Amino acid sequence: MPLHKTPAIILNHKDFGESDKIITLFTYSLGKITSIAKGAKRSRKRFANQLDLFSFVRPILWEKQHSSLTRIDQCDLLQPFASIRKVPERFAYAAYFCELVDAWVKDRDPHAELFHLLLWALRMVDHGASLAPLSVIFHLRLLTIVGYAPNFIACVTCNLWKGGQVFYSFNYEKGGIVCSDCAFNLPLKNRLSPGTVKLLSLAQKTSLAKLSRLHFSAQPLAESAPILENFVHSLLGKEIKSYRFLSRSHECIR
Amino acid sequence: MSVFPPALLRLIRNLGNLPGIGEKTAARLALAILRWPEVRAKELAQSIDEVKEKIRFCSTCFSFTETDPCAICADPKRTTDAICVVEDPGDMMAIEKSSGFKGRYHVLHGVLSPMDGVGPDELKIKELLLRIKSGQVKEVILATSPTVAGEATAAYLAGLLQNEYIAVTRIACGVPMGTDLKYNDEMTLRRALEARTKA
Ligand SMILES: [Zn+2]
Ligand SMILES: [Zn+2]
């Protein structure tokens, strides 16, 4: 039975039987792994709070024979992100980010960059960062990391960079901006102003450590959030349940 | 599996729908039932029938009950001043056993769980607000579990209730009785210190 010890983020968990839990982990070295934690539901001795949502942990995982399910025996808590649970909106965003990653990655397909992105995002949520800009950046970086970086450099139809435009549009099929000359039959709601395009292209390149210095005002947020969300969701092709929760909690939570 | 006759297979399949029961366990249970005397098996079938027929939600607190309102909501000796909000009837039963609470309950039937599509509308939250609006309640005790989802649900409810003229309290989190202090995790110890009381 090979053993792994790797940093991991708890993406989800569910009760299994009377006393066990099934944990979905995004591990650094193995990618997404499903693991069973025996006795985790009842006994606090071995796991206390390590196996709860969003926790950054270092578990010891055992491979089971004839099963892709691993067994989690021991787990160090590296960071509990204890502030996320104190604010419903933070909880909603953290759940959304984790679900997006869960939906995106395949089992046992390690993805170090995505791991760092999620960890960074959860830290930002925990530290009380502004959530709407964080979400825009998260979508943008996720797209870039998984190979669908939106093109903000040149019109995806005529391949030209045209400055001095009043607005650009966004083409989902080609994944990038369209100049106003080529955008005549694109829906009006896909509009991005030049300032927003510039900001997004900057947010694509800036290192994670410096990203929090980028300032998103209301207009670029309002323009880019729905476009990036739609783009990610259409590429995924499945429902992200937390997104519904998030949209609804925007209405409910003040 | 096909060695079993259809009726037995059906029972196995039905038992296998229960939480935590795999195919093997379901087969073991079904075979045990098959070996029972007929009266015992009939009684099992009848009791399943009966819970579906008689048990419903209390229209006030949403616990399971045979009468509406339930025995606790109908008990004049219990104070109507305080409502203890719990995740499920099991938690309510646990608090009842502790005999530490003499008010009324409200069962949410879950906690916020975005990834499972469980939002405020899927829980008995509107019903809780209605109860509070009725004006008799002076304190709401948030007794959801100290898990991430339980805490987030408590925070959400605290936010909803902040403009009602009532006290909203959260059950304390701390060191479990009978444990050695040093074996508690950091988060629990931190919370225990935050929730300390005058000795
Ligand atoms: Zn063009
Ligand atoms: Zn009742």
Short mmCIF file of N, CA and C in Angstrom, two decimals, chain A residues 4 6 23 26 28 35-36 40 50 54 78 80 83 90 101 118 132-133 158 161 177 180 188 191 193-194 204 206 230:
data_model
loop_
_atom_site.label_atom_id
_atom_site.label_comp_id
_atom_site.label_asym_id
_atom_site.label_seq_id
_atom_site.Cartn_x
_atom_site.Cartn_y
_atom_site.Cartn_z
N HIS A 4 1.19 8.44 0.58
CA HIS A 4 1.52 9.78 0.09
C HIS A 4 1.39 10.77 1.23
N THR A 6 1.20 14.84 1.15
CA THR A 6 1.21 15.98 0.23
C THR A 6 0.29 17.08 0.75
N ILE A 23 -13.90 12.44 1.63
CA ILE A 23 -13.32 13.77 1.48
C ILE A 23 -12.80 13.93 0.05
N PHE A 26 -7.96 18.41 -3.10
CA PHE A 26 -7.13 18.82 -4.23
C PHE A 26 -5.70 18.83 -3.69
N TYR A 28 -1.49 18.70 -3.83
CA TYR A 28 -0.46 19.34 -4.63
C TYR A 28 0.20 18.34 -5.57
N SER A 35 -10.98 10.46 -0.82
CA SER A 35 -10.39 9.71 0.28
C SER A 35 -11.44 9.42 1.35
N ILE A 36 -11.28 8.27 1.99
CA ILE A 36 -12.21 7.97 3.07
C ILE A 36 -11.51 8.18 4.41
N ALA A 40 -14.26 9.72 11.06
CA ALA A 40 -14.11 11.18 11.10
C ALA A 40 -15.37 11.88 11.57
N GLN A 50 -9.59 19.21 11.08
CA GLN A 50 -8.75 19.26 9.88
C GLN A 50 -9.51 19.00 8.60
N PHE A 54 -12.50 23.74 2.90
CA PHE A 54 -11.50 24.77 2.56
C PHE A 54 -10.17 24.64 3.32
N LEU A 78 -2.61 22.85 8.22
CA LEU A 78 -1.64 23.91 7.93
C LEU A 78 -2.28 25.28 8.09
N PRO A 80 -6.45 26.78 8.73
CA PRO A 80 -7.88 26.45 8.75
C PRO A 80 -8.75 27.49 8.04
N SER A 83 -11.52 32.55 9.24
CA SER A 83 -12.40 33.72 9.07
C SER A 83 -13.43 33.54 7.97
N ARG A 90 -18.15 35.35 2.31
CA ARG A 90 -16.84 34.71 2.14
C ARG A 90 -17.02 33.21 1.96
N VAL A 101 -12.86 24.59 -9.17
CA VAL A 101 -11.65 23.78 -9.32
C VAL A 101 -12.02 22.30 -9.36
N LEU A 118 -5.80 28.46 -6.15
CA LEU A 118 -6.89 28.23 -5.19
C LEU A 118 -6.44 28.60 -3.78
N ALA A 132 -15.74 40.65 -5.00
CA ALA A 132 -16.10 40.73 -6.42
C ALA A 132 -14.86 40.84 -7.32
N PRO A 133 -13.88 41.73 -7.02
CA PRO A 133 -12.67 41.77 -7.84
C PRO A 133 -11.88 40.47 -7.74
N CYS A 158 -10.49 40.08 -36.66
CA CYS A 158 -9.60 40.62 -37.69
C CYS A 158 -8.13 40.57 -37.31
N TRP A 161 -5.00 44.93 -33.45
CA TRP A 161 -5.23 45.73 -32.26
C TRP A 161 -5.70 47.09 -32.71
N ILE A 177 -11.49 39.45 -27.23
CA ILE A 177 -12.19 40.69 -27.57
C ILE A 177 -12.39 40.81 -29.09
N SER A 180 -14.95 47.03 -32.54
CA SER A 180 -16.33 47.45 -32.85
C SER A 180 -16.65 47.29 -34.34
N LEU A 188 -25.17 43.14 -27.25
CA LEU A 188 -24.71 44.34 -26.57
C LEU A 188 -24.18 44.07 -25.17
N ARG A 191 -20.32 43.75 -23.89
CA ARG A 191 -19.43 44.89 -24.10
C ARG A 191 -18.38 45.07 -23.01
N SER A 193 -15.38 48.04 -22.01
CA SER A 193 -14.79 49.32 -22.38
C SER A 193 -13.27 49.17 -22.43
N PRO A 194 -12.57 50.07 -23.14
CA PRO A 194 -11.12 49.96 -23.29
C PRO A 194 -10.39 49.89 -21.95
N GLN A 204 -4.08 39.59 -16.04
CA GLN A 204 -3.66 38.30 -16.58
C GLN A 204 -2.17 38.06 -16.34
N THR A 206 0.03 40.01 -14.15
CA THR A 206 0.62 40.36 -12.86
C THR A 206 0.80 39.11 -11.98
N ASN A 230 -19.58 33.57 -17.44
CA ASN A 230 -20.23 32.83 -18.53
C ASN A 230 -19.22 32.01 -19.32
#
